[in-house]
Short mmCIF file of C-alpha atoms and ligand atoms in Angstrom, two decimals:
data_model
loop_
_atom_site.label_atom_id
_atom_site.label_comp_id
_atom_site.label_asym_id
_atom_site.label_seq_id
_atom_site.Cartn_x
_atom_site.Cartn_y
_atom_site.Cartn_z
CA UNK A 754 133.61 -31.48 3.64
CA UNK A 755 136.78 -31.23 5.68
CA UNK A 756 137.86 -34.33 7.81
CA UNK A 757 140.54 -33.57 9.69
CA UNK A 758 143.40 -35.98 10.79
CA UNK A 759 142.25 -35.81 14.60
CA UNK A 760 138.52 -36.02 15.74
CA UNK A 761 138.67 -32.38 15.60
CA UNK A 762 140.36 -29.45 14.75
CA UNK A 763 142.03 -27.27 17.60
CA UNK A 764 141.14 -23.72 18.33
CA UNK A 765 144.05 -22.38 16.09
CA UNK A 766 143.65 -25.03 13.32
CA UNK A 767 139.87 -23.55 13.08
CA UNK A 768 141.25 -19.99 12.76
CA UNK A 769 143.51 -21.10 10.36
CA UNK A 770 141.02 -23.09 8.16
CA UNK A 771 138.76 -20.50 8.62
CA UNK A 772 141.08 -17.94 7.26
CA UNK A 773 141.62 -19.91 4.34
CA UNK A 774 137.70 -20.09 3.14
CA UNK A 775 137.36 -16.89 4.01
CA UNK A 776 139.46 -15.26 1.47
CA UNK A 777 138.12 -17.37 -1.17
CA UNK A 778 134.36 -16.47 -0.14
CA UNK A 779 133.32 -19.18 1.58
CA UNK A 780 132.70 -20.12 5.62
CA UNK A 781 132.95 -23.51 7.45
CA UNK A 782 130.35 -24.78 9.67
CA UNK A 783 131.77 -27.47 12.47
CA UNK A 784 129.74 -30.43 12.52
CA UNK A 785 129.39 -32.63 15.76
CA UNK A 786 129.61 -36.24 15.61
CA UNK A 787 129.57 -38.75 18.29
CA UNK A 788 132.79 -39.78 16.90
CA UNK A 789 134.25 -36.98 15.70
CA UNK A 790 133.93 -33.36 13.95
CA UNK A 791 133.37 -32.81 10.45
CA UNK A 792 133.57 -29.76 8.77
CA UNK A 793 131.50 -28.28 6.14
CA UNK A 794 132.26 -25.46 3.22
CA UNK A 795 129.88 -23.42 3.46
CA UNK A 796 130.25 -21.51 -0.23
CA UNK A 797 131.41 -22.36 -3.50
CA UNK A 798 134.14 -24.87 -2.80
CA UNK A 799 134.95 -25.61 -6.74
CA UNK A 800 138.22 -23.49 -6.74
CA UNK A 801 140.86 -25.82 -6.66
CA UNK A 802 143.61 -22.85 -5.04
CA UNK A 803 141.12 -23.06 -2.05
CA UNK A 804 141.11 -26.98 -1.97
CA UNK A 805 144.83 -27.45 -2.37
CA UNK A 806 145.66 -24.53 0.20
CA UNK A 807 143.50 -26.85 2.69
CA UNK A 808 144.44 -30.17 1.98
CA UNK A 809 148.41 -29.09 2.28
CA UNK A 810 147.54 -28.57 5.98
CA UNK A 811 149.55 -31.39 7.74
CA UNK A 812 146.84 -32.07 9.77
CA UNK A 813 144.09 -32.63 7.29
CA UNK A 814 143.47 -36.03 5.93
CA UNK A 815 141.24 -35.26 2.99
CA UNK A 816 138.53 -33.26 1.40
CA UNK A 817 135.40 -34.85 0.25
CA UNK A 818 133.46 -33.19 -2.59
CA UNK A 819 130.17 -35.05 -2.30
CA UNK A 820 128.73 -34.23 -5.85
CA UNK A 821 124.96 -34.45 -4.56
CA UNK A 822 122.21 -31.93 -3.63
CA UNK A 823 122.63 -32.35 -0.01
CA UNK A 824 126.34 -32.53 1.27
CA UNK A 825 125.60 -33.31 5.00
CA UNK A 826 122.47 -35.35 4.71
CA UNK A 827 124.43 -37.91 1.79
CA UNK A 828 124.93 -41.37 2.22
CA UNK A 829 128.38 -40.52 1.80
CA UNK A 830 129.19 -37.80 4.49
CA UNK A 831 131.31 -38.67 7.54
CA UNK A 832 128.29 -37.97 9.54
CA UNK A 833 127.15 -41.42 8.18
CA UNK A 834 129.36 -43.12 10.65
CA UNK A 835 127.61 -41.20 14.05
CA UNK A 836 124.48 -42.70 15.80
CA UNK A 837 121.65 -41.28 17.24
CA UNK A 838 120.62 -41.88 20.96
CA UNK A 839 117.49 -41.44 22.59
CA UNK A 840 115.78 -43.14 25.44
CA UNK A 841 118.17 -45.69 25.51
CA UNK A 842 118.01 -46.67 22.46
CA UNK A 843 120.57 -46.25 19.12
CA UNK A 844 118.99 -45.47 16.21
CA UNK A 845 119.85 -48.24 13.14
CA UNK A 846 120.64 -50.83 16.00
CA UNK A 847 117.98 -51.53 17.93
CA UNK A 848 113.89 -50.50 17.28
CA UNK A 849 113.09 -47.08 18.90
CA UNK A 850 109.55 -45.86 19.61
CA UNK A 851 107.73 -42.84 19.91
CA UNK A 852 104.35 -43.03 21.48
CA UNK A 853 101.91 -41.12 23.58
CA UNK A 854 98.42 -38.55 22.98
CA UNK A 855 98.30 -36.61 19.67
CA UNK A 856 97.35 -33.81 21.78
CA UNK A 857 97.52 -33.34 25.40
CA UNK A 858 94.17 -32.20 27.59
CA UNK A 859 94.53 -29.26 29.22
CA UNK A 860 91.58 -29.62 30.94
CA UNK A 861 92.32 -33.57 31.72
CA UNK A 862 96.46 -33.80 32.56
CA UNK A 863 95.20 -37.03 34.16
CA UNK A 864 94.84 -38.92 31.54
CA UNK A 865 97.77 -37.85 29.30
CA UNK A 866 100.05 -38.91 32.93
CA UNK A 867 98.35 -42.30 32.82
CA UNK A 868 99.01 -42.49 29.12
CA UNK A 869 102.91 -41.92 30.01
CA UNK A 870 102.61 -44.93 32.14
CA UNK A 871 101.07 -46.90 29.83
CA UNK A 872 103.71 -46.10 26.88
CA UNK A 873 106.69 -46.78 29.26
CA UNK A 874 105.02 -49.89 30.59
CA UNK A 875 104.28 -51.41 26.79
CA UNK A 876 108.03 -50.26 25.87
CA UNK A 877 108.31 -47.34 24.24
CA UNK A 878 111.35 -45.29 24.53
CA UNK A 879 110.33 -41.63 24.10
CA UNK A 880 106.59 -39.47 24.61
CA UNK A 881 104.96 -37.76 22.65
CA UNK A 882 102.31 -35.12 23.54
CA UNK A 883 101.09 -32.49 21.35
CA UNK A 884 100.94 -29.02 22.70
CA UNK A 885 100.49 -26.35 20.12
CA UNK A 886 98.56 -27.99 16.89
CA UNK A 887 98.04 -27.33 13.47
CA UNK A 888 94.31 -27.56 12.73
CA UNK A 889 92.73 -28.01 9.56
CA UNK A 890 89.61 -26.12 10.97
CA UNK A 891 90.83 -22.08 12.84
CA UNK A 892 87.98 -22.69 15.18
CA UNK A 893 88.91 -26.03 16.56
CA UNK A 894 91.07 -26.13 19.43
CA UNK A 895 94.91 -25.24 18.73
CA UNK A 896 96.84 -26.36 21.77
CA UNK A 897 97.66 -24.69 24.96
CA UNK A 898 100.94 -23.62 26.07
CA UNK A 899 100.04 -24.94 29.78
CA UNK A 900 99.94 -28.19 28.19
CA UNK A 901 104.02 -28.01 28.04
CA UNK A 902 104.06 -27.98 31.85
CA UNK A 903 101.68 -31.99 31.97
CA UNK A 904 104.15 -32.66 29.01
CA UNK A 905 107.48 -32.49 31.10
CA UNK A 906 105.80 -33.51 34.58
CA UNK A 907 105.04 -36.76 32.75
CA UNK A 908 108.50 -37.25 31.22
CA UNK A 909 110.19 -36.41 34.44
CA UNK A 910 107.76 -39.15 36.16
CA UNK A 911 108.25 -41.72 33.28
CA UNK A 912 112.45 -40.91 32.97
CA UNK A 913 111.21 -40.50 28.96
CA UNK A 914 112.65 -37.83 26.75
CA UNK A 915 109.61 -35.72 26.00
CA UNK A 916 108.39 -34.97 21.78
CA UNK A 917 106.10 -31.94 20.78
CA UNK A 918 105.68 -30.21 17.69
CA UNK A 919 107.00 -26.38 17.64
CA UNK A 920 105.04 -24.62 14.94
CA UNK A 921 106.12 -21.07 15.02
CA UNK A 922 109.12 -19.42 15.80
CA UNK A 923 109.10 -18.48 19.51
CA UNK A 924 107.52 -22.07 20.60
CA UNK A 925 111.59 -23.06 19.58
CA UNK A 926 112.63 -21.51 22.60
CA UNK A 927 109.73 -21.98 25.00
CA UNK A 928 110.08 -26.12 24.13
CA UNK A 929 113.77 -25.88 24.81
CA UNK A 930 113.79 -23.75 27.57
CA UNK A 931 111.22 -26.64 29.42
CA UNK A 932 113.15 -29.43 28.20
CA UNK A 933 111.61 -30.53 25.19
CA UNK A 934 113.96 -33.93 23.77
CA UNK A 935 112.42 -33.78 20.68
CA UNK A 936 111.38 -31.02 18.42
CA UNK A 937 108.78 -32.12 15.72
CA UNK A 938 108.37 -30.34 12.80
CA UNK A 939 105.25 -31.09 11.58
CA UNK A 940 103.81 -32.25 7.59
CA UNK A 941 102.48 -29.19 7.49
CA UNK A 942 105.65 -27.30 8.26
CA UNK A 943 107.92 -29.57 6.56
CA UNK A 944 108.99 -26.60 3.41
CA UNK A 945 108.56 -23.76 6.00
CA UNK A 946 112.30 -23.01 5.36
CA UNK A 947 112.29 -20.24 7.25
CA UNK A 948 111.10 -22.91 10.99
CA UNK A 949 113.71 -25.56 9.76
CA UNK A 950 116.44 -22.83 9.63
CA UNK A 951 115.54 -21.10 13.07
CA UNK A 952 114.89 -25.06 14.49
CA UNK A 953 118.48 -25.92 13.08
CA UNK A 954 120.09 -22.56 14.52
CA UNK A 955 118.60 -22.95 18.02
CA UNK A 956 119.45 -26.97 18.39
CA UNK A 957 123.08 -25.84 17.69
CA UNK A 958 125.55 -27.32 20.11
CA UNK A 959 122.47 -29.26 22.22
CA UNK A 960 121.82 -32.60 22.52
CA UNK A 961 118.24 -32.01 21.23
CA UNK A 962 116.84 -34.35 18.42
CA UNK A 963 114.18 -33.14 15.16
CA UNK A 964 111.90 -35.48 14.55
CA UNK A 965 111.03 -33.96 10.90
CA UNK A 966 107.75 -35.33 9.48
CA UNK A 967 107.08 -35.65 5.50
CA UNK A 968 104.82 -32.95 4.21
CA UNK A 969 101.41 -34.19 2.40
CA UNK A 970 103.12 -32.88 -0.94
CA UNK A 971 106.44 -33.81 -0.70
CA UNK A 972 107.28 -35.64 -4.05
CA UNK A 973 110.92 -36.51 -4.93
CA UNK A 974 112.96 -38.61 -1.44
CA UNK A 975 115.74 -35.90 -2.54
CA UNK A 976 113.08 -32.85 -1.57
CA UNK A 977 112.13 -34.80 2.14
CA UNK A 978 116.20 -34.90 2.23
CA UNK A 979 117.00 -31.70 1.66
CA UNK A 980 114.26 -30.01 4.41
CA UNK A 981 116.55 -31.91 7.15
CA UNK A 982 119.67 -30.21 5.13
CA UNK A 983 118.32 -27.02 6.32
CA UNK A 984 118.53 -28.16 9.80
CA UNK A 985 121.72 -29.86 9.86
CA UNK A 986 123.54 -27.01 7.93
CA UNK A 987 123.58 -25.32 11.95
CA UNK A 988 125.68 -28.31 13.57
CA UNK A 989 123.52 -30.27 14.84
CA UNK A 990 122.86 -33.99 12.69
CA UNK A 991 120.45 -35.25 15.16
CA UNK A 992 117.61 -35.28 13.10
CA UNK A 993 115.02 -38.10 11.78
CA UNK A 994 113.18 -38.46 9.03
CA UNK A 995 109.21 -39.41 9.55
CA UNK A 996 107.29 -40.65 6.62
CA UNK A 997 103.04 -40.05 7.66
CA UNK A 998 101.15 -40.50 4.84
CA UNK A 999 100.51 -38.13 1.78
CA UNK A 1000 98.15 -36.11 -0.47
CA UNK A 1001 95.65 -37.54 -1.99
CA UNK A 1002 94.17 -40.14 0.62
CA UNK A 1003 93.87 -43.68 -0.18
CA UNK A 1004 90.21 -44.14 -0.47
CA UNK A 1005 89.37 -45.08 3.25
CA UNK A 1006 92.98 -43.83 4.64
CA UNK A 1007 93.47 -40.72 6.02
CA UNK A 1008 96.26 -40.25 4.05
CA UNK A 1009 98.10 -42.48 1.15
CA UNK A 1010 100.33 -44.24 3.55
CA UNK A 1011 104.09 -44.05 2.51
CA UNK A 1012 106.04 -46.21 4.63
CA UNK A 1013 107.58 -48.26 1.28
CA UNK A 1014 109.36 -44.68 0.82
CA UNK A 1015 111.85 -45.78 3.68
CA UNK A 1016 114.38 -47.90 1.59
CA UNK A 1017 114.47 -45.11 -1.28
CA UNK A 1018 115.18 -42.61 1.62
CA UNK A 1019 117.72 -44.99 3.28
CA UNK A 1020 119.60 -45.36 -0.45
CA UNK A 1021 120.71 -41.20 -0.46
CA UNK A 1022 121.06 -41.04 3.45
CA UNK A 1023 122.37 -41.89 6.54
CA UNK A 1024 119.52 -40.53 8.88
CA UNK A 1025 117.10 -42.60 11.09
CA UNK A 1026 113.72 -43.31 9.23
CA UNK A 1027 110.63 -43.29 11.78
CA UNK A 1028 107.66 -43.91 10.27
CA UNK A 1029 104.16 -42.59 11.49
CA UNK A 1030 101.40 -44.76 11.01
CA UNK A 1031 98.92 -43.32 12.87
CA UNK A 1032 98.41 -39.93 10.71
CA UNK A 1033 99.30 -42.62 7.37
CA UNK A 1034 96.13 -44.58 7.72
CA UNK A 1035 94.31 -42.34 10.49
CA UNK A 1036 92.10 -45.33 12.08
CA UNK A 1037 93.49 -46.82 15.07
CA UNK A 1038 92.34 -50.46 13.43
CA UNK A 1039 94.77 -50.24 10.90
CA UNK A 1040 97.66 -48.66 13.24
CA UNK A 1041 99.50 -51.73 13.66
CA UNK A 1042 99.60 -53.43 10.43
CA UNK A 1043 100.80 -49.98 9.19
CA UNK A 1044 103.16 -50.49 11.67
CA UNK A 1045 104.66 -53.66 11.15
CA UNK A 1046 104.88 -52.98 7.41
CA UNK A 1047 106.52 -49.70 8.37
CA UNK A 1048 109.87 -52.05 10.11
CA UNK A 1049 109.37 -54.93 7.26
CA UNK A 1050 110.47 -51.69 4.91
CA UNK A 1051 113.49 -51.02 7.28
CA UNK A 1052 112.14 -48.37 9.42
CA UNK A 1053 114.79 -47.44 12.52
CA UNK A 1054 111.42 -46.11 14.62
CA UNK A 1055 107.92 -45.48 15.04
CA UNK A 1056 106.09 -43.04 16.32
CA UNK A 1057 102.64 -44.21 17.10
CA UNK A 1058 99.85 -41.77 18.89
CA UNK A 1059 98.43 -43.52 21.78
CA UNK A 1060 95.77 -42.89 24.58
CA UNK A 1061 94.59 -44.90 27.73
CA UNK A 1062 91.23 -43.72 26.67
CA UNK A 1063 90.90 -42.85 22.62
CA UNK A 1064 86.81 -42.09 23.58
CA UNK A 1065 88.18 -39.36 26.11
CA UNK A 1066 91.19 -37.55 23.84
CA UNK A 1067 91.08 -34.74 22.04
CA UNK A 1068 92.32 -33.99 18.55
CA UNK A 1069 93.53 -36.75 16.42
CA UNK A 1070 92.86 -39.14 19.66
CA UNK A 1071 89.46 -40.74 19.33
CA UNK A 1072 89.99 -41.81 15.69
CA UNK A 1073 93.74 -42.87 15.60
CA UNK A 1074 95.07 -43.69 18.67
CA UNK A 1075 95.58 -47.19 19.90
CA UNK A 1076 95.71 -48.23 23.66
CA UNK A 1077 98.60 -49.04 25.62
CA UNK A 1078 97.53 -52.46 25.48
CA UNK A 1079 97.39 -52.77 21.72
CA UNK A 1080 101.51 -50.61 21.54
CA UNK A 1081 102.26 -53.17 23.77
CA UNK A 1082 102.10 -55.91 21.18
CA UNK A 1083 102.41 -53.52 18.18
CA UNK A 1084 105.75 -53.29 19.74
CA UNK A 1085 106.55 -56.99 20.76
CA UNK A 1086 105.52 -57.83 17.04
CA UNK A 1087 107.44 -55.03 15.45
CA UNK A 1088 110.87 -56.14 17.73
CA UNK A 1089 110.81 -59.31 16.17
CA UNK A 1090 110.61 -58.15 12.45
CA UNK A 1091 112.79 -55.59 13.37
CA UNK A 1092 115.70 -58.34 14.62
CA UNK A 1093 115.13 -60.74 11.54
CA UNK A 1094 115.86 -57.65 9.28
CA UNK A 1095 119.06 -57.48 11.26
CA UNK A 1096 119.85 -60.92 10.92
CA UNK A 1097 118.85 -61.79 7.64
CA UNK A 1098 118.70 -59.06 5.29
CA UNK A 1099 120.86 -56.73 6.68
CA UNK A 1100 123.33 -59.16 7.77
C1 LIG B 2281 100.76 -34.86 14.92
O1 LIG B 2281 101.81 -35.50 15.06
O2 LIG B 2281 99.83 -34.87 15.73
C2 LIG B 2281 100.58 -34.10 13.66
C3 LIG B 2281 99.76 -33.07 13.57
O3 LIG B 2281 101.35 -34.60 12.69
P1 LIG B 2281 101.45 -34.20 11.15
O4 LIG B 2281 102.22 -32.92 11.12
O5 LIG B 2281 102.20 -35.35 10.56
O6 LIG B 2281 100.06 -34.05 10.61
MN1 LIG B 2282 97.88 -36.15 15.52
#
């Protein structure tokens, strides 16, 4: 990782860098901070001709060789110091939600717009509406692309930034051509190498955030690390991690709920943590104590399905989702725990 002196190299400083790596086989991928630019060696970056030829630049302060599996995603990268900001909200600072249908109607818009409503009126920051979705069963319904169109109508009408899951390649560009905020990649999709590098190529050099969930089998915190790796490796660090429950279930669960994962996660990385508890336990019921555990644990988010009308949804909807009513005091609750974290523990 090369930090230059500045917050970022100039045009000719690039060339020059580049021309460096370049005859010793490697490349260098620009990062983008808030603060500043950090750049990567892309390569092997053990020869030490290559490293000295670099750091005699006058106008490089240092190389850091980050002995770890994952040089961008590490605890340790400059990209550690940079914040995420959606909605409002900075990720690590104050408690950012995600809520809204698991899957938007695209027979009844109505109710996912009154949903919107409901989400920004209870406090949440950013909505979520599925459009394309992964089904267990091929016969049961799989999303519909007109659903994008109620997805963005509602954001625009709410002022939220807008969450769907892309699943295959050429959703990338259909989401980001409408304005999608948020991609999500989904559990399912989580070691699909091939998604997270086209999702980290196309979010290069745009403010758009990955909201990458934890696949069912995911076992080591270093393998969940190293799927965001792909997708920061383009440029773009605005990614989160979402833990949602794993493989097996927890007798009764819907999944084995893995929310205590978040201060292993937060010990090898500087990424948000935004915890799902609504595919972790899978009954609405126990939504919000999954919840609240979820910030006790030091979670930076949620992201919580939620319907005006669970009876009426679609999808995951009628079993997991809570109302607006209920986020509304999920999220009161979870402030609080949220600010004594910051206060006490943290402080
Ligand atoms: C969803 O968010 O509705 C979803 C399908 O999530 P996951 O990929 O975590 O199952
Ligand atoms: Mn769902």
């Amino acid at each position: 990782m090369i930090l230059p002196k500045s917050s970022r190299l100039t045009p000719a400083q690039l060339e020059e860098v580049t021309a460096i790596l370049q005859a010793f086989g490697c490349r260098v991928q620009p990062i983008v901070g808030e603060v500043r630019t950090i750049y990567a060696i892309v390569g092997d970056e053990r020869d030490e001709l290559m490293i000295n030829r670099i750091e005699g630049l006058d106008y490089i302060e240092r190389i850091d060789r980050i002995q770890s599996p994952f040089k961008l995603m590490d605890r340790r990268s400059d990209l550690a110091t940079g914040h995420l900001r959606i909605g409002g909200v900075t990720l690590g600072e104050d408690l950012f939600v995600i809520a809204g249908q698991c899957t938007i109607d695209p027979k009844h818009p109505e109710y996912f717009l009154e949903t919107a409503q409901g989400v920004k009126a209870a406090g949440a920051h950013a909505l979520r509406g599925g459009v394309w979705k992964p089904r267990t069963n091929p016969y049961s319904f799989q999303g519909d692309s007109r659903s994008l169109a109620v997805l963005v109508e509602a954001g625009r009408a709410t002022g939220l930034p807008v969450v769907t899951e892309v699943m295959e390649p050429e959703h990338i560009s259909i989401a980001l051509d409408a304005g999608v905020d948020v991609l999500q990649i989904g559990a399912r999709n989580a070691l699909n190498y091939s998604l997270l590098r086209q999702v980290g190529r196309a979010i290069a050099g745009r403010p758009t955030a990955v909201l990458l969930k934890r696949s069912l089998h995911m076992g080591p915190v270093a393998e969940f690390i190293a799927a965001a790796e792909y997708i920061v490796n383009f440029g773009n660090p605005n990614v989160m991690l979402c833990p949602r429950g794993t493989a097996p279930t927890l007798d009764g669960y819907r999944n084995y709920p893995d929310e205590s994962i978040t201060p292993l996660i937060k010990e090898r990385t500087w990424a948000a943590v935004v915890v799902d508890p609504s595919h972790s336990v899978g009954k609405a019921a126990y939504v919000p104590a999954c919840a609240l555990a979820a910030v006790a644990y030091g979670a930076d988010g949620l992201c919580i399905e939620t319907h005006v009308s669970p009876s009426h949804g679609i999808g995951d909807d009628p079993k997991q989702s809570i109302t607006p009513t209920v986020l509304a005091d999920v999220i009161r609750q979870a402030r609080i725990i949220h600010d004594l974290r910051r206060t006490t523990v943290n402080s």
